[in-house]
PDB file of C-alpha atoms in Angstrom:
ATOM      1  CA  UNK Y 387     -19.165-136.651 213.184  1.00 57.00           C
ATOM      2  CA  UNK Y 388     -18.789-140.392 214.021  1.00 67.00           C
ATOM      3  CA  UNK Y 389     -15.485-142.157 213.695  1.00 73.00           C
ATOM      4  CA  UNK Y 390     -15.179-144.968 211.196  1.00 72.00           C
ATOM      5  CA  UNK Y 391     -13.376-148.147 212.322  1.00 78.00           C
ATOM      6  CA  UNK Y 392     -12.452-151.323 210.536  1.00 75.00           C
ATOM      7  CA  UNK Y 393     -15.484-153.096 212.154  1.00 79.00           C
ATOM      8  CA  UNK Y 394     -17.710-150.711 210.224  1.00 80.00           C
ATOM      9  CA  UNK Y 395     -16.689-152.236 206.866  1.00 86.00           C
ATOM     10  CA  UNK Y 396     -19.796-153.138 204.874  1.00 89.00           C
ATOM     11  CA  UNK Y 397     -18.322-156.511 203.975  1.00 91.00           C
ATOM     12  CA  UNK Y 398     -18.297-157.537 207.567  1.00 92.00           C
ATOM     13  CA  UNK Y 399     -22.044-156.905 207.544  1.00 93.00           C
ATOM     14  CA  UNK Y 400     -22.499-158.864 204.281  1.00 94.00           C
ATOM     15  CA  UNK Y 401     -20.623-161.908 205.575  1.00 94.00           C
ATOM     16  CA  UNK Y 402     -22.500-161.625 208.886  1.00 94.00           C
ATOM     17  CA  UNK Y 403     -25.865-161.488 207.144  1.00 95.00           C
ATOM     18  CA  UNK Y 404     -24.894-164.596 205.121  1.00 95.00           C
ATOM     19  CA  UNK Y 405     -24.010-166.607 208.248  1.00 94.00           C
ATOM     20  CA  UNK Y 406     -27.143-165.362 210.130  1.00 96.00           C
ATOM     21  CA  UNK Y 407     -29.421-166.207 207.187  1.00 95.00           C
ATOM     22  CA  UNK Y 408     -27.889-169.713 206.736  1.00 93.00           C
ATOM     23  CA  UNK Y 409     -28.294-170.408 210.434  1.00 93.00           C
ATOM     24  CA  UNK Y 410     -31.829-169.069 210.467  1.00 94.00           C
ATOM     25  CA  UNK Y 411     -32.815-171.164 207.547  1.00 93.00           C
ATOM     26  CA  UNK Y 412     -31.274-174.259 209.074  1.00 90.00           C
ATOM     27  CA  UNK Y 413     -33.247-173.736 212.292  1.00 92.00           C
ATOM     28  CA  UNK Y 414     -36.419-173.045 210.326  1.00 91.00           C
ATOM     29  CA  UNK Y 415     -36.200-176.140 208.182  1.00 92.00           C
ATOM     30  CA  UNK Y 416     -34.874-178.267 210.948  1.00 91.00           C
ATOM     31  CA  UNK Y 417     -37.884-177.680 213.169  1.00 91.00           C
ATOM     32  CA  UNK Y 418     -40.282-178.772 210.433  1.00 90.00           C
ATOM     33  CA  UNK Y 419     -38.278-181.768 209.430  1.00 89.00           C
ATOM     34  CA  UNK Y 420     -38.153-182.970 213.110  1.00 89.00           C
ATOM     35  CA  UNK Y 421     -41.840-182.258 213.686  1.00 88.00           C
ATOM     36  CA  UNK Y 422     -43.151-183.803 210.439  1.00 86.00           C
ATOM     37  CA  UNK Y 423     -40.653-186.567 209.649  1.00 82.00           C
ATOM     38  CA  UNK Y 424     -38.786-187.156 212.923  1.00 86.00           C
ATOM     39  CA  UNK Y 425     -35.611-186.534 210.881  1.00 89.00           C
ATOM     40  CA  UNK Y 426     -32.778-184.406 212.062  1.00 89.00           C
ATOM     41  CA  UNK Y 427     -31.485-181.776 209.640  1.00 87.00           C
ATOM     42  CA  UNK Y 428     -28.076-183.527 209.563  1.00 90.00           C
ATOM     43  CA  UNK Y 429     -29.729-186.755 208.586  1.00 93.00           C
ATOM     44  CA  UNK Y 430     -31.834-185.062 205.905  1.00 93.00           C
ATOM     45  CA  UNK Y 431     -28.722-183.227 204.707  1.00 92.00           C
ATOM     46  CA  UNK Y 432     -26.833-186.555 204.210  1.00 95.00           C
ATOM     47  CA  UNK Y 433     -29.861-188.423 202.684  1.00 96.00           C
ATOM     48  CA  UNK Y 434     -30.703-185.591 200.193  1.00 95.00           C
ATOM     49  CA  UNK Y 435     -27.162-185.432 198.956  1.00 95.00           C
ATOM     50  CA  UNK Y 436     -27.175-189.161 198.306  1.00 97.00           C
ATOM     51  CA  UNK Y 437     -30.647-189.024 196.809  1.00 96.00           C
ATOM     52  CA  UNK Y 438     -29.607-186.316 194.369  1.00 95.00           C
ATOM     53  CA  UNK Y 439     -26.444-188.031 193.301  1.00 95.00           C
ATOM     54  CA  UNK Y 440     -26.396-190.305 190.266  1.00 93.00           C
ATOM     55  CA  UNK Y 441     -26.307-193.863 191.550  1.00 94.00           C
ATOM     56  CA  UNK Y 442     -27.313-192.607 194.999  1.00 96.00           C
ATOM     57  CA  UNK Y 443     -23.788-192.976 196.382  1.00 94.00           C
ATOM     58  CA  UNK Y 444     -20.904-190.715 197.370  1.00 94.00           C
ATOM     59  CA  UNK Y 445     -17.416-191.276 198.674  1.00 91.00           C
ATOM     60  CA  UNK Y 446     -17.524-190.661 202.421  1.00 91.00           C
ATOM     61  CA  UNK Y 447     -14.956-187.885 202.220  1.00 87.00           C
ATOM     62  CA  UNK Y 448     -16.940-186.065 199.471  1.00 89.00           C
ATOM     63  CA  UNK Y 449     -20.172-186.567 201.463  1.00 92.00           C
ATOM     64  CA  UNK Y 450     -18.480-185.140 204.598  1.00 89.00           C
ATOM     65  CA  UNK Y 451     -17.372-182.079 202.632  1.00 85.00           C
ATOM     66  CA  UNK Y 452     -20.798-181.437 201.072  1.00 87.00           C
ATOM     67  CA  UNK Y 453     -22.594-181.911 204.363  1.00 87.00           C
ATOM     68  CA  UNK Y 454     -20.008-179.744 206.125  1.00 82.00           C
ATOM     69  CA  UNK Y 455     -19.223-182.472 208.593  1.00 85.00           C
ATOM     70  CA  UNK Y 456     -15.881-183.731 209.913  1.00 85.00           C
ATOM     71  CA  UNK Y 457     -14.997-187.243 208.774  1.00 85.00           C
ATOM     72  CA  UNK Y 458     -15.765-188.560 212.354  1.00 88.00           C
ATOM     73  CA  UNK Y 459     -19.026-186.601 212.385  1.00 89.00           C
ATOM     74  CA  UNK Y 460     -20.134-188.078 209.140  1.00 92.00           C
ATOM     75  CA  UNK Y 461     -19.104-191.575 210.297  1.00 92.00           C
ATOM     76  CA  UNK Y 462     -21.439-191.169 213.360  1.00 94.00           C
ATOM     77  CA  UNK Y 463     -24.231-189.850 211.121  1.00 94.00           C
ATOM     78  CA  UNK Y 464     -23.869-192.648 208.636  1.00 96.00           C
ATOM     79  CA  UNK Y 465     -23.775-195.200 211.448  1.00 95.00           C
ATOM     80  CA  UNK Y 466     -27.143-193.912 212.754  1.00 95.00           C
ATOM     81  CA  UNK Y 467     -28.631-193.941 209.275  1.00 97.00           C
ATOM     82  CA  UNK Y 468     -27.212-197.431 208.640  1.00 97.00           C
ATOM     83  CA  UNK Y 469     -28.770-198.611 211.908  1.00 97.00           C
ATOM     84  CA  UNK Y 470     -32.081-197.345 210.569  1.00 96.00           C
ATOM     85  CA  UNK Y 471     -31.652-199.160 207.265  1.00 97.00           C
ATOM     86  CA  UNK Y 472     -31.496-195.918 205.249  1.00 97.00           C
ATOM     87  CA  UNK Y 473     -27.859-196.012 204.167  1.00 98.00           C
ATOM     88  CA  UNK Y 474     -25.305-198.668 203.771  1.00 96.00           C
ATOM     89  CA  UNK Y 475     -21.517-198.557 203.209  1.00 94.00           C
ATOM     90  CA  UNK Y 476     -19.770-199.973 200.197  1.00 92.00           C
ATOM     91  CA  UNK Y 477     -16.094-200.647 200.261  1.00 89.00           C
ATOM     92  CA  UNK Y 478     -14.047-199.113 197.447  1.00 80.00           C
ATOM     93  CA  UNK Y 479     -12.933-202.103 195.294  1.00 79.00           C
ATOM     94  CA  UNK Y 480      -9.725-200.387 194.273  1.00 78.00           C
ATOM     95  CA  UNK Y 481      -8.655-199.608 197.857  1.00 73.00           C
ATOM     96  CA  UNK Y 482     -10.389-201.198 200.837  1.00 72.00           C
ATOM     97  CA  UNK Y 483      -9.556-198.098 202.979  1.00 73.00           C
ATOM     98  CA  UNK Y 484     -11.950-196.079 200.902  1.00 81.00           C
ATOM     99  CA  UNK Y 485     -15.727-196.298 201.385  1.00 90.00           C
ATOM    100  CA  UNK Y 486     -18.955-195.106 199.787  1.00 93.00           C
ATOM    101  CA  UNK Y 487     -22.225-194.222 201.459  1.00 96.00           C
ATOM    102  CA  UNK Y 488     -25.170-195.675 199.484  1.00 97.00           C
ATOM    103  CA  UNK Y 489     -28.839-194.831 199.871  1.00 97.00           C
ATOM    104  CA  UNK Y 490     -30.856-197.962 200.437  1.00 98.00           C
ATOM    105  CA  UNK Y 491     -34.326-198.613 198.959  1.00 97.00           C
ATOM    106  CA  UNK Y 492     -35.812-197.630 202.419  1.00 97.00           C
ATOM    107  CA  UNK Y 493     -33.732-194.440 202.400  1.00 97.00           C
ATOM    108  CA  UNK Y 494     -35.102-193.672 198.845  1.00 97.00           C
ATOM    109  CA  UNK Y 495     -38.715-194.291 200.017  1.00 96.00           C
ATOM    110  CA  UNK Y 496     -38.211-191.927 203.003  1.00 95.00           C
ATOM    111  CA  UNK Y 497     -36.789-189.201 200.769  1.00 95.00           C
ATOM    112  CA  UNK Y 498     -39.627-189.689 198.207  1.00 95.00           C
ATOM    113  CA  UNK Y 499     -42.020-188.928 201.022  1.00 92.00           C
ATOM    114  CA  UNK Y 500     -40.003-186.175 202.789  1.00 92.00           C
ATOM    115  CA  UNK Y 501     -38.785-184.190 199.823  1.00 93.00           C
ATOM    116  CA  UNK Y 502     -42.138-182.880 198.550  1.00 94.00           C
ATOM    117  CA  UNK Y 503     -43.066-181.564 201.970  1.00 92.00           C
ATOM    118  CA  UNK Y 504     -39.590-180.025 202.403  1.00 93.00           C
ATOM    119  CA  UNK Y 505     -39.778-178.424 198.918  1.00 94.00           C
ATOM    120  CA  UNK Y 506     -43.172-177.024 199.796  1.00 94.00           C
ATOM    121  CA  UNK Y 507     -41.656-175.447 202.865  1.00 94.00           C
ATOM    122  CA  UNK Y 508     -38.668-174.077 200.817  1.00 94.00           C
ATOM    123  CA  UNK Y 509     -41.081-172.645 198.323  1.00 95.00           C
ATOM    124  CA  UNK Y 510     -43.138-171.048 201.135  1.00 93.00           C
ATOM    125  CA  UNK Y 511     -40.060-169.448 202.673  1.00 94.00           C
ATOM    126  CA  UNK Y 512     -38.443-168.244 199.390  1.00 95.00           C
ATOM    127  CA  UNK Y 513     -41.683-167.081 197.811  1.00 95.00           C
ATOM    128  CA  UNK Y 514     -42.239-164.814 200.767  1.00 94.00           C
ATOM    129  CA  UNK Y 515     -38.912-163.093 200.191  1.00 96.00           C
ATOM    130  CA  UNK Y 516     -37.769-163.279 196.514  1.00 97.00           C
ATOM    131  CA  UNK Y 517     -39.149-162.956 193.032  1.00 96.00           C
ATOM    132  CA  UNK Y 518     -38.128-165.715 190.651  1.00 95.00           C
ATOM    133  CA  UNK Y 519     -35.422-163.498 189.106  1.00 97.00           C
ATOM    134  CA  UNK Y 520     -34.010-162.600 192.573  1.00 97.00           C
ATOM    135  CA  UNK Y 521     -33.925-166.235 193.596  1.00 96.00           C
ATOM    136  CA  UNK Y 522     -32.044-167.161 190.289  1.00 97.00           C
ATOM    137  CA  UNK Y 523     -29.606-164.347 190.944  1.00 98.00           C
ATOM    138  CA  UNK Y 524     -29.056-165.411 194.580  1.00 97.00           C
ATOM    139  CA  UNK Y 525     -28.415-169.038 193.488  1.00 96.00           C
ATOM    140  CA  UNK Y 526     -25.863-167.881 190.908  1.00 97.00           C
ATOM    141  CA  UNK Y 527     -24.096-165.718 193.336  1.00 97.00           C
ATOM    142  CA  UNK Y 528     -23.961-168.324 196.085  1.00 95.00           C
ATOM    143  CA  UNK Y 529     -22.670-170.903 193.573  1.00 95.00           C
ATOM    144  CA  UNK Y 530     -19.950-168.459 192.544  1.00 97.00           C
ATOM    145  CA  UNK Y 531     -19.050-167.848 196.206  1.00 94.00           C
ATOM    146  CA  UNK Y 532     -18.997-171.597 197.022  1.00 87.00           C
ATOM    147  CA  UNK Y 533     -16.840-172.426 194.067  1.00 91.00           C
ATOM    148  CA  UNK Y 534     -14.408-169.602 194.973  1.00 93.00           C
ATOM    149  CA  UNK Y 535     -14.167-170.831 198.566  1.00 88.00           C
ATOM    150  CA  UNK Y 536     -13.600-174.442 197.415  1.00 83.00           C
ATOM    151  CA  UNK Y 537     -10.853-173.283 194.997  1.00 86.00           C
ATOM    152  CA  UNK Y 538      -9.223-171.084 197.708  1.00 88.00           C
ATOM    153  CA  UNK Y 539      -9.197-173.909 200.172  1.00 80.00           C
ATOM    154  CA  UNK Y 540      -7.748-176.255 197.576  1.00 80.00           C
ATOM    155  CA  UNK Y 541      -4.985-173.726 196.848  1.00 83.00           C
ATOM    156  CA  UNK Y 542      -4.148-173.811 200.570  1.00 83.00           C
ATOM    157  CA  UNK Y 543      -4.084-177.684 200.495  1.00 78.00           C
ATOM    158  CA  UNK Y 544      -7.476-178.110 202.047  1.00 73.00           C
ATOM    159  CA  UNK Y 545      -9.518-180.300 199.816  1.00 59.00           C
ATOM    160  CA  UNK Y 546     -12.700-182.271 200.455  1.00 53.00           C
ATOM    161  CA  UNK Y 547     -11.024-185.419 199.183  1.00 47.00           C
ATOM    162  CA  UNK Y 548      -7.674-184.886 200.974  1.00 45.00           C
ATOM    163  CA  UNK Y 549      -7.886-188.178 202.807  1.00 38.00           C
ATOM    164  CA  UNK Y 550      -9.681-190.050 200.003  1.00 40.00           C
ATOM    165  CA  UNK Y 551      -7.518-192.280 197.849  1.00 38.00           C
ATOM    166  CA  UNK Y 552     -10.341-194.206 196.074  1.00 42.00           C
ATOM    167  CA  UNK Y 553     -11.257-192.892 192.616  1.00 42.00           C
ATOM    168  CA  UNK Y 554     -14.774-191.732 191.801  1.00 43.00           C
ATOM    169  CA  UNK Y 555     -17.405-194.461 191.545  1.00 38.00           C
ATOM    170  CA  UNK Y 556     -18.329-195.239 188.011  1.00 36.00           C
TER     171      UNK Y 556
END
């Protein structure tokens, strides 16, 4: 009879599968974005978050947290997008140390062309794996996990806005 160790815990497998799936999806989507739109997955991630946000702008710290980038990583990414005319920065009027990333009309046009193709690819991948009910359940479970992780990090003093002193844009 085999010996059970702490590394045999099924939750280790669950978390590992979650990480492997996320990494695999990122690679799969990245390849097509680069081939069809000459757009890195990081750039797409930043642009889609701006495009889906009311007013098409986010505080830099919030955008960094949503895109899972360090503040310096987001700065470099926004610099590249700004050089391409897809994003611009707007200084926070209440505190000039705070800044917003804002999607430009050119950025909006690019996303209007890229999103339908990307969504078709997402549908292709998810429809091969999940029923509509399974997909809805997965989304609900992932949202629940994400919210718990954000709350747990906040309780430890790790917040997406920890360096942001500018109030939300109105």
